[in-house]
PDB file of C-alpha atoms in Angstrom:
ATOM      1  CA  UNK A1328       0.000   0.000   0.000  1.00 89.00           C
ATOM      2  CA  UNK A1329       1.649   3.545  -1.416  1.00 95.00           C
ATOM      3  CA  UNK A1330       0.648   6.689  -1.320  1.00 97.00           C
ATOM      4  CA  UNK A1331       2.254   8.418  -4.368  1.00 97.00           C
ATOM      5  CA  UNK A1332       2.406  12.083  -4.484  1.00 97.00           C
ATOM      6  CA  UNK A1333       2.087  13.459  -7.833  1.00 96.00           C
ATOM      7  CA  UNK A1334       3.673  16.482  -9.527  1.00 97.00           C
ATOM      8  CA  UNK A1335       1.558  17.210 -13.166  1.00 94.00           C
ATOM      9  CA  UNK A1336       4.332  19.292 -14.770  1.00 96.00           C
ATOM     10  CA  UNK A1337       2.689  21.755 -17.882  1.00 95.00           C
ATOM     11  CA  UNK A1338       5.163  24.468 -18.877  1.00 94.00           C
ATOM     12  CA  UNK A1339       8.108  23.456 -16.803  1.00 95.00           C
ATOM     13  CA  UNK A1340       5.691  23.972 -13.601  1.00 95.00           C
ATOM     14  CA  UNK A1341       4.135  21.878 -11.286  1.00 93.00           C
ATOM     15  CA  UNK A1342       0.394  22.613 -11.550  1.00 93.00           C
ATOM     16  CA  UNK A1343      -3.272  20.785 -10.643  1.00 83.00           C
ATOM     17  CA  UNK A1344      -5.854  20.889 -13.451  1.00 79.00           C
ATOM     18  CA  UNK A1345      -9.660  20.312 -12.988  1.00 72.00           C
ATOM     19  CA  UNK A1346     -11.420  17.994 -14.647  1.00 62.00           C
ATOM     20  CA  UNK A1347      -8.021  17.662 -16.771  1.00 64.00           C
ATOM     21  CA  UNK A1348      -8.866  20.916 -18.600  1.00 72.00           C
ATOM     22  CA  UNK A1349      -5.550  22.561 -19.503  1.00 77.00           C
ATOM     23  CA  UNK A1350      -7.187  25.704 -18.995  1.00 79.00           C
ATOM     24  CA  UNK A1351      -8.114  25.231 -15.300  1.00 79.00           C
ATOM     25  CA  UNK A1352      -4.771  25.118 -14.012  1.00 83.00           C
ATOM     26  CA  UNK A1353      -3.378  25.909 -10.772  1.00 88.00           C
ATOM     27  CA  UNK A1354       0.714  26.610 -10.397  1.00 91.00           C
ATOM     28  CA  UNK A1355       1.311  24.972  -7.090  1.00 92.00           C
ATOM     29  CA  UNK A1356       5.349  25.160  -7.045  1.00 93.00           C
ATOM     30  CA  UNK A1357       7.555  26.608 -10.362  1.00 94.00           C
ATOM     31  CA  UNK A1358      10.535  24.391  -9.343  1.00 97.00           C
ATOM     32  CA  UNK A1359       9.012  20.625  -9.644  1.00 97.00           C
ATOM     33  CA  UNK A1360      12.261  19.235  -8.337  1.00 98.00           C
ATOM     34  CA  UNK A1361      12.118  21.194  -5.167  1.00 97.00           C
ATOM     35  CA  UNK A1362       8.773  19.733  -4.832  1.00 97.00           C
ATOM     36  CA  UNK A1363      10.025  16.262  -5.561  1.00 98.00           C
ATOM     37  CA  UNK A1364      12.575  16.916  -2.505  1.00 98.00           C
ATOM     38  CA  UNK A1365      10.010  18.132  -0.641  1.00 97.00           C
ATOM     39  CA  UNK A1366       7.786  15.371  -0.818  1.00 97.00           C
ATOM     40  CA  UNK A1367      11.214  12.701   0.121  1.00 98.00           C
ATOM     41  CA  UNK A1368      11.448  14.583   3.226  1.00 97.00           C
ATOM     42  CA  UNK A1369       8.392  14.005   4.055  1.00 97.00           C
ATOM     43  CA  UNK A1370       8.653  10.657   4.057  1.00 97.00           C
ATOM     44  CA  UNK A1371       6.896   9.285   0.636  1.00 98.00           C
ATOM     45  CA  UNK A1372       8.412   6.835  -1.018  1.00 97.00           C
ATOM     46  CA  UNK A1373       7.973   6.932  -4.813  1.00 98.00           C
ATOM     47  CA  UNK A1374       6.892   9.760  -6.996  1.00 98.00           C
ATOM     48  CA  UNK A1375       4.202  10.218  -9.619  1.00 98.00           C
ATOM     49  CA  UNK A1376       5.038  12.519 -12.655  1.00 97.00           C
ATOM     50  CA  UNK A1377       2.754  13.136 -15.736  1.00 95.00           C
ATOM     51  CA  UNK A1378       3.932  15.697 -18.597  1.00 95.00           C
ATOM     52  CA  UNK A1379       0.862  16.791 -19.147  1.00 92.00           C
ATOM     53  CA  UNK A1380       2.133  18.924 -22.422  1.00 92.00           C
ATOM     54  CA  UNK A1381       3.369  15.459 -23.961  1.00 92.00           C
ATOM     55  CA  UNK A1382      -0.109  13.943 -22.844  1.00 86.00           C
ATOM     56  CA  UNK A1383      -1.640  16.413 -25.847  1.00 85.00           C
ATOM     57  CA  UNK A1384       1.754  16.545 -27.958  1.00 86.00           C
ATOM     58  CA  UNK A1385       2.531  12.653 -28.317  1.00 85.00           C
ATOM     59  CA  UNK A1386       6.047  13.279 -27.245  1.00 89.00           C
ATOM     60  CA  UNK A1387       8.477  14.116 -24.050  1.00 90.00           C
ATOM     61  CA  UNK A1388       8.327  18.216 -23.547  1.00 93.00           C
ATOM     62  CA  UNK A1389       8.742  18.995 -19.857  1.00 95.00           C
ATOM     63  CA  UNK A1390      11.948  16.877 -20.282  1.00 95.00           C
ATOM     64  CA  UNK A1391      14.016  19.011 -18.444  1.00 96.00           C
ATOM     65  CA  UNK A1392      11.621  19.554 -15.843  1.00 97.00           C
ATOM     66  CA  UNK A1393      11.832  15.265 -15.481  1.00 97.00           C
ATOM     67  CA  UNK A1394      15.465  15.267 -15.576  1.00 97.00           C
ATOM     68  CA  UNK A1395      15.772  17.608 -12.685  1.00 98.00           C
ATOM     69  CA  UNK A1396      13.473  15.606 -10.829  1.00 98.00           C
ATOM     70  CA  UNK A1397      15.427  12.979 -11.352  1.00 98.00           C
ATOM     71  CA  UNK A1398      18.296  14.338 -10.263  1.00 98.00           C
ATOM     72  CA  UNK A1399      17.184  16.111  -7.043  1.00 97.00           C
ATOM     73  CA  UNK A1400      15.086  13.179  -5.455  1.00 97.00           C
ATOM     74  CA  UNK A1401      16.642   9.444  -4.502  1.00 97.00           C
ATOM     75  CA  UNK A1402      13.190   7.798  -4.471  1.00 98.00           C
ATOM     76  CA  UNK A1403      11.382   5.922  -7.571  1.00 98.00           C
ATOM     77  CA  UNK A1404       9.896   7.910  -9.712  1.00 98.00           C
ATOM     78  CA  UNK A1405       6.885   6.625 -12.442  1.00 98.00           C
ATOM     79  CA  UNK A1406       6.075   9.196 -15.012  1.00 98.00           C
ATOM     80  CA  UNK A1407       3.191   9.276 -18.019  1.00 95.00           C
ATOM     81  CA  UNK A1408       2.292  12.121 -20.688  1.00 93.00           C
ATOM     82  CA  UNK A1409       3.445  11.303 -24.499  1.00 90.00           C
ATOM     83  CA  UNK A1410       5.058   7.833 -24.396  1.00 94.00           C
ATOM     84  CA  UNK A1411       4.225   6.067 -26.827  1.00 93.00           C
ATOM     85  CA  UNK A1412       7.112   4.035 -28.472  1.00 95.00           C
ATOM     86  CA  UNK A1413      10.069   1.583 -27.434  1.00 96.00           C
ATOM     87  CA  UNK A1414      12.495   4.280 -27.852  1.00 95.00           C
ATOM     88  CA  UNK A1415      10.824   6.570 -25.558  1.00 92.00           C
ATOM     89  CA  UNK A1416      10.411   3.915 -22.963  1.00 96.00           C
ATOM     90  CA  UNK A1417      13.713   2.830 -23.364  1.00 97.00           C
ATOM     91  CA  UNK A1418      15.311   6.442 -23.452  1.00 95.00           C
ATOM     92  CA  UNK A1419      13.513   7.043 -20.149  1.00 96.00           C
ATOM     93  CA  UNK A1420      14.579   3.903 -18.137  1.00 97.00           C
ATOM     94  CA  UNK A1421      18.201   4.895 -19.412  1.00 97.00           C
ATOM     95  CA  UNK A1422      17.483   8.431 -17.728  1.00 96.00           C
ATOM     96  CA  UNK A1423      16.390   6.982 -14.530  1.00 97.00           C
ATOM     97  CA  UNK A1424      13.126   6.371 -14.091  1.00 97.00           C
ATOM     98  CA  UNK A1425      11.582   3.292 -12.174  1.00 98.00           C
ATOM     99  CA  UNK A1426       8.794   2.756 -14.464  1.00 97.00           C
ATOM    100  CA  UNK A1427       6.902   4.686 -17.552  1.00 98.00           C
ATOM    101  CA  UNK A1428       3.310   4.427 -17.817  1.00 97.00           C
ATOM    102  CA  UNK A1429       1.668   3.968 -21.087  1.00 96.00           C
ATOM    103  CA  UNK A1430      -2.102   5.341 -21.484  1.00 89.00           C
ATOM    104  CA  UNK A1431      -2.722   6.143 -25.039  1.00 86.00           C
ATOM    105  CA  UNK A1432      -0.826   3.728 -26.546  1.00 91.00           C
ATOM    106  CA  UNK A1433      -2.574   0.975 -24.637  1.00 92.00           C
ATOM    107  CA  UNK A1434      -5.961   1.826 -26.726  1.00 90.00           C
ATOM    108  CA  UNK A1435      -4.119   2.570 -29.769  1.00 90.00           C
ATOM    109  CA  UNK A1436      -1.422  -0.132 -29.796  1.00 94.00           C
ATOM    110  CA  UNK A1437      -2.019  -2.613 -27.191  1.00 94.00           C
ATOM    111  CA  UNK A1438       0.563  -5.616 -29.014  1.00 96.00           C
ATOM    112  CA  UNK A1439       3.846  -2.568 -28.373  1.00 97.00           C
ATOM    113  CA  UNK A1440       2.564  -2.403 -24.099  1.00 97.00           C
ATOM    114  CA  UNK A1441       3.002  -6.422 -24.375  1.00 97.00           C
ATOM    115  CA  UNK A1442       6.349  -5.520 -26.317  1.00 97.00           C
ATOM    116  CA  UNK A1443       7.182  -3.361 -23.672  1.00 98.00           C
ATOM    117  CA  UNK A1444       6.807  -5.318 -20.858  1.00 97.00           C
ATOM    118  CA  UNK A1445       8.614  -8.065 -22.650  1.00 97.00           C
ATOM    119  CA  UNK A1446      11.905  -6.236 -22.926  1.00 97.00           C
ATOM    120  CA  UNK A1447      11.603  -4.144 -20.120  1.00 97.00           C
ATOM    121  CA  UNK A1448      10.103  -6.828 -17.104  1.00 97.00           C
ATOM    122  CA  UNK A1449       8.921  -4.873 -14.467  1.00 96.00           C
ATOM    123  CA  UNK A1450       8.929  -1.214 -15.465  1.00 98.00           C
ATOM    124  CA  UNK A1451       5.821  -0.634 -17.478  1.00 98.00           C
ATOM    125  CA  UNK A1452       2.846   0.081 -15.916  1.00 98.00           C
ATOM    126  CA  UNK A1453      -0.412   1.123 -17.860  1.00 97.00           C
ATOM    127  CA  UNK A1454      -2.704   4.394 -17.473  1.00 94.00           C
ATOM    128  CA  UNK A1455      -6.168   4.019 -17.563  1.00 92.00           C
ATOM    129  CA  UNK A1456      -8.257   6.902 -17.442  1.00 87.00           C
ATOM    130  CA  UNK A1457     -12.236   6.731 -17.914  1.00 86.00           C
ATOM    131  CA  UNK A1458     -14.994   9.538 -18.019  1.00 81.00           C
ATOM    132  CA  UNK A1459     -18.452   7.643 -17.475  1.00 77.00           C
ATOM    133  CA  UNK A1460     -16.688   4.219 -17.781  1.00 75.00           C
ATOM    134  CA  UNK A1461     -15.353   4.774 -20.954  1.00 80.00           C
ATOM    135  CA  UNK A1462     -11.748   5.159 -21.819  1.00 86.00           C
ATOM    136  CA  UNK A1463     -10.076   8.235 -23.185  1.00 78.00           C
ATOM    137  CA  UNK A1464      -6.932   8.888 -24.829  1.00 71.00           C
ATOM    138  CA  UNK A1465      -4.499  11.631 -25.706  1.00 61.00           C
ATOM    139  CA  UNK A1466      -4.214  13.751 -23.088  1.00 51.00           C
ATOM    140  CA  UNK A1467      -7.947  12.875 -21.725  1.00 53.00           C
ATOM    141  CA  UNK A1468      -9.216  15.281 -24.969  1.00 56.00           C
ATOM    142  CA  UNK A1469     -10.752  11.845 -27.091  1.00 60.00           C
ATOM    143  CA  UNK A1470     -13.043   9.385 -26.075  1.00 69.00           C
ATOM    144  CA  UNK A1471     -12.769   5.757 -27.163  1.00 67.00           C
ATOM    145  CA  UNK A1472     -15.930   3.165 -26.867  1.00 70.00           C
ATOM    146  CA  UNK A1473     -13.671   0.713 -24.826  1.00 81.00           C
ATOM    147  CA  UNK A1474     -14.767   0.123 -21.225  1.00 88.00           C
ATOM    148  CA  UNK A1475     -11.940   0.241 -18.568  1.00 92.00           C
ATOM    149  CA  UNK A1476     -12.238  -3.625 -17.398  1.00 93.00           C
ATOM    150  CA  UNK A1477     -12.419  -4.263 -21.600  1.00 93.00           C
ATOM    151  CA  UNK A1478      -8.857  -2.583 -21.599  1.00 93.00           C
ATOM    152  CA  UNK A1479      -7.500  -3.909 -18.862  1.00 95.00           C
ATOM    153  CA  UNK A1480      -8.132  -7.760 -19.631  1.00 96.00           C
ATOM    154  CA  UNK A1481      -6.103  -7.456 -22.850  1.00 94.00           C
ATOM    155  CA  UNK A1482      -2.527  -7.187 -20.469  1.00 96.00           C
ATOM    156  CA  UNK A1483      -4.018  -9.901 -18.443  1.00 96.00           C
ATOM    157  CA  UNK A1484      -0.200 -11.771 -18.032  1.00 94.00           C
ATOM    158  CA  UNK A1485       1.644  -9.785 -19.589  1.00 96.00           C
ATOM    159  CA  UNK A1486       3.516  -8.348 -16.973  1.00 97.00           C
ATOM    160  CA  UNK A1487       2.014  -4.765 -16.926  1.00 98.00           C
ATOM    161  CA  UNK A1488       3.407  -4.007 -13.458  1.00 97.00           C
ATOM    162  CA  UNK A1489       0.132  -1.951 -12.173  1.00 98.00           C
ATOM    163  CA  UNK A1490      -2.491  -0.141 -13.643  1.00 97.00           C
ATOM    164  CA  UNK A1491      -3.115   3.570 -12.728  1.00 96.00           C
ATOM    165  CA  UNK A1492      -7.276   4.054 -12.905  1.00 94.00           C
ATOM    166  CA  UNK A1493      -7.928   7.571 -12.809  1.00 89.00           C
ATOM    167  CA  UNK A1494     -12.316   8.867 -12.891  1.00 83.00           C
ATOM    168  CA  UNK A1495     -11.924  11.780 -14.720  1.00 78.00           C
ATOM    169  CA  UNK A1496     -14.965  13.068 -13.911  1.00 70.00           C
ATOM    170  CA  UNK A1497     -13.432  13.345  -9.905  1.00 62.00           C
ATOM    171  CA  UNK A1498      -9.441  14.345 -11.027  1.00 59.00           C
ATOM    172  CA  UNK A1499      -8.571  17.415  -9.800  1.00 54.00           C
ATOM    173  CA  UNK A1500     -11.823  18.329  -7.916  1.00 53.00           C
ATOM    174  CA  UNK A1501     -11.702  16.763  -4.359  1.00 62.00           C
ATOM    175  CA  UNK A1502     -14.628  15.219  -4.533  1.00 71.00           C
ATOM    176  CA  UNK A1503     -13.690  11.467  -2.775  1.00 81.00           C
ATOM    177  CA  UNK A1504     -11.744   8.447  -5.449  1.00 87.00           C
ATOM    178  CA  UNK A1505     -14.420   6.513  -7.035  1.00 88.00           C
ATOM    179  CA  UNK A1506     -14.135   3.389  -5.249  1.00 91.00           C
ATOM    180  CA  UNK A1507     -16.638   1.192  -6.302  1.00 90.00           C
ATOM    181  CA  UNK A1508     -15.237   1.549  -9.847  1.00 91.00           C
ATOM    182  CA  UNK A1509     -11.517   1.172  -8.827  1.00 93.00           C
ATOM    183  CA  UNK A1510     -12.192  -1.922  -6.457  1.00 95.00           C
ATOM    184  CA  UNK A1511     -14.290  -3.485  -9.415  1.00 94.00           C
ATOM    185  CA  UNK A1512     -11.429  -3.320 -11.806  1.00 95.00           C
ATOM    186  CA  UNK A1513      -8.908  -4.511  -8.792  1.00 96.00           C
ATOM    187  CA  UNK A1514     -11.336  -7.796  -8.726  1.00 96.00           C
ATOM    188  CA  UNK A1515     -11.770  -7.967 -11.978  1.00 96.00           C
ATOM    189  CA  UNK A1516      -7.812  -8.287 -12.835  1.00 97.00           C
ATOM    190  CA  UNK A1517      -4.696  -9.453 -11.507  1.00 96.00           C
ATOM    191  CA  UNK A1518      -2.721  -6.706 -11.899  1.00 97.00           C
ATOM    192  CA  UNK A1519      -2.264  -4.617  -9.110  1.00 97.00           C
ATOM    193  CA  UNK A1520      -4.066  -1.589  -9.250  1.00 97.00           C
ATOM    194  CA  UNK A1521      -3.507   2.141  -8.400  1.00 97.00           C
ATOM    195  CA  UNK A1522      -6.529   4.340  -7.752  1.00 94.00           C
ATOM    196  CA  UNK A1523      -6.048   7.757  -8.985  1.00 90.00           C
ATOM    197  CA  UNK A1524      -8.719  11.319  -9.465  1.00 83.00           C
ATOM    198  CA  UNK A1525     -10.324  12.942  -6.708  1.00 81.00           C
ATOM    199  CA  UNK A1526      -8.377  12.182  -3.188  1.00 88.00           C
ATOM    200  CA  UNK A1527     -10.178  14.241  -1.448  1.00 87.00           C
ATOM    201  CA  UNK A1528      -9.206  13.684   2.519  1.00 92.00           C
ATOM    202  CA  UNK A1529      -8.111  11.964   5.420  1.00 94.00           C
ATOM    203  CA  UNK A1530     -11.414  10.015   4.865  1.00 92.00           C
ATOM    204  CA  UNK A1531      -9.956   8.229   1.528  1.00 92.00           C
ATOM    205  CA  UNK A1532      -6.382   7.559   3.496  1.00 94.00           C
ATOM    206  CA  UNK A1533      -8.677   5.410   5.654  1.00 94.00           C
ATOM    207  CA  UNK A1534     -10.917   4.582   3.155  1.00 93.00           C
ATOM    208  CA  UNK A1535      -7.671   3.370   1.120  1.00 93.00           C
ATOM    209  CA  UNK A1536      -6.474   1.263   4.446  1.00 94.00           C
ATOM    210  CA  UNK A1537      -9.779  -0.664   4.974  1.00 93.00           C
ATOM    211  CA  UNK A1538      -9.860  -4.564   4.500  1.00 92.00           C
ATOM    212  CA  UNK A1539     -11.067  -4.354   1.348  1.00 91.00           C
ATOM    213  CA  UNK A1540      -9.209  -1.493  -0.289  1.00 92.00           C
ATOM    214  CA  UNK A1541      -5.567  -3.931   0.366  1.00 86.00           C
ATOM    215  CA  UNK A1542      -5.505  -5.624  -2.773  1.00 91.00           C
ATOM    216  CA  UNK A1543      -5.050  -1.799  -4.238  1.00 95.00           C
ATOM    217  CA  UNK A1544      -1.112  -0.981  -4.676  1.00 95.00           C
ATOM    218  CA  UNK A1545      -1.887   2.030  -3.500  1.00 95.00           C
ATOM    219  CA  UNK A1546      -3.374   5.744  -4.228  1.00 95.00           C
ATOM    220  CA  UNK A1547      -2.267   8.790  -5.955  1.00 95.00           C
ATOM    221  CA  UNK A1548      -2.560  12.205  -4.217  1.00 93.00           C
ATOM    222  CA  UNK A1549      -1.931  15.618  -6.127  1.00 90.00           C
ATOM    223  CA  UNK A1550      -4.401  18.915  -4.851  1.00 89.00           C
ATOM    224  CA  UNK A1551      -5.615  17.272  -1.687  1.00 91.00           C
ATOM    225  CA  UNK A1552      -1.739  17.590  -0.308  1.00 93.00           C
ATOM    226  CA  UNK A1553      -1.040  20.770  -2.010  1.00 93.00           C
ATOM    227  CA  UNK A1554      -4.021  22.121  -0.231  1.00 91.00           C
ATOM    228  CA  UNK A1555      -3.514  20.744   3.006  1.00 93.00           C
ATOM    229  CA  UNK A1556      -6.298  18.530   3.444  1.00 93.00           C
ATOM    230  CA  UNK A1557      -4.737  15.853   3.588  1.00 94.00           C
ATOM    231  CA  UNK A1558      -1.168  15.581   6.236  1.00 96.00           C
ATOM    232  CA  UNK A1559       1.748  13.511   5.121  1.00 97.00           C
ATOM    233  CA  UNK A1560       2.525  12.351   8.417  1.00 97.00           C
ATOM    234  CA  UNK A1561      -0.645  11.337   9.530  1.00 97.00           C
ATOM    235  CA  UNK A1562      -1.690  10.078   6.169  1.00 97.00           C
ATOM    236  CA  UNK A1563       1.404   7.617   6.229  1.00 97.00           C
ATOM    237  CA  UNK A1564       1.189   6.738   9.608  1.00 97.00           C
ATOM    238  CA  UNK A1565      -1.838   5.102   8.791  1.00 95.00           C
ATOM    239  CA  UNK A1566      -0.294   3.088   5.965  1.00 95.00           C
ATOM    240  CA  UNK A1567       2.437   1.865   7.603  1.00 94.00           C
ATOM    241  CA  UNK A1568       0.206   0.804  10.184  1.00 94.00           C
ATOM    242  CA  UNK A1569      -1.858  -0.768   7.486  1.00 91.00           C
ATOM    243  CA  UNK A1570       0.967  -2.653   6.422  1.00 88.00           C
ATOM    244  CA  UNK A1571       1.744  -4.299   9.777  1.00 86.00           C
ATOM    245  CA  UNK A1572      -1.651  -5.409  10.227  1.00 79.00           C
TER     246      UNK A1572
END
């Protein structure tokens, strides 16, 4: 069980959109990889990073911003927005990175996520993200008529290492995860799962420790801990105690 803190990097900055519109952003810290230190010292222990530029673009742009990242934090970092072929995956392993996540791609090109996965064991995970059950792609900006447990059976075995379900329709707008929808996929597959859009509160950290919510790998957190509502020490207190029990 992890609690990933995420830094959604647009311009060079670490921001929060609503709803994923790139016009409803909020510029939480202009130096990401302070942020990324920030969050080590307070005790998390990996690091969720989406270019949201490349999300729309197809390709790496807040490169630099990664790369400094990179360099200023030690732990594990997993990072998403506009990879979508072997080189980039490979090129970003070679920079560092613990593990890329693929989103579009997997809708587009499922057979080059099995690729993937093939050469690189271990360090490809797959983005999901769904507005009313369906999955969209590039960036969140096109819909596609697969359903989210549709998508996620096809990398059934392959060694996807963990899916990231984001509810667009809760990212960005503190409204509570969606966990009937996240737990349903976590049954429905057996690749572990990370439940993403809309942390809301200390109610989801315990929410996210219940019996139940354990098969999850964990949860992402982005405005919630920018705003406060949710405190890193208490919040990971929790988990660790989850952990134990």
């Amino acid at each position: 069980m992890i609690l990933f803190p995420a830094i959604d990097l647009k311009d060079g900055q670490c921001v929060r959109l609503k709803l994923g519109d790139m016009d409803q952003a909020t510029v939480y810290n202009p130096d990401p990889a302070a942020q990324a230190l920030a969050f080590e010292e307070q005790g998390f222990e990996w690091l969720h990073v989406v270019d949201l530029n490349g999300a729309f673009a197809g390709e790496t742009v807040n490169g630099a911003a990664v790369d400094a990242i990179l360099k200023a934090t030690k732990n594990p970092v997993q990072l998403g927005g506009g990879i979508r072929t072997l080189e980039h995956i490979e090129n970003w392993l070679t920079r560092g990175l613990a593990r890329v996540i693929l989103g579009t791609v997997a809708v587009r090109d499922p057979a080059l996520v099995i690729e993937a996965c093939r050469k690189f064991p271990g360090k490809v995970a797959v983005g999901i993200d769904a507005r009313g059950g369906k999955v969209a792609v590039e960036g969140w900006a096109e819909a596609s008529e697969l359903g989210v447990i549709e998508l996620a059976k096809k990398f059934e075995g392959a060694g996807v290492s963990a899916i990231i379900y984001t509810d667009i329709d809760r990212d960005g707008i503190l409204t509570g995860i969606n966990w009937a929808s996240t737990l349903e996929l976590a049954d429905a597959v057996s690749i572990p799962v990370i439940a993403s859009g809309g942390l809301a509160s200390m109610d989801d950290i315990r929410r996210m420790v219940a019996p139940d919510a354990r098969k999850l790998e964990g949860a992402i957190s982005g405005r919630a801990l920018y705003d406060g509502r949710i405190d890193p020490q208490e919040a990971l207190d929790l988990i660790r105690a989850a952990r134990k029990a």
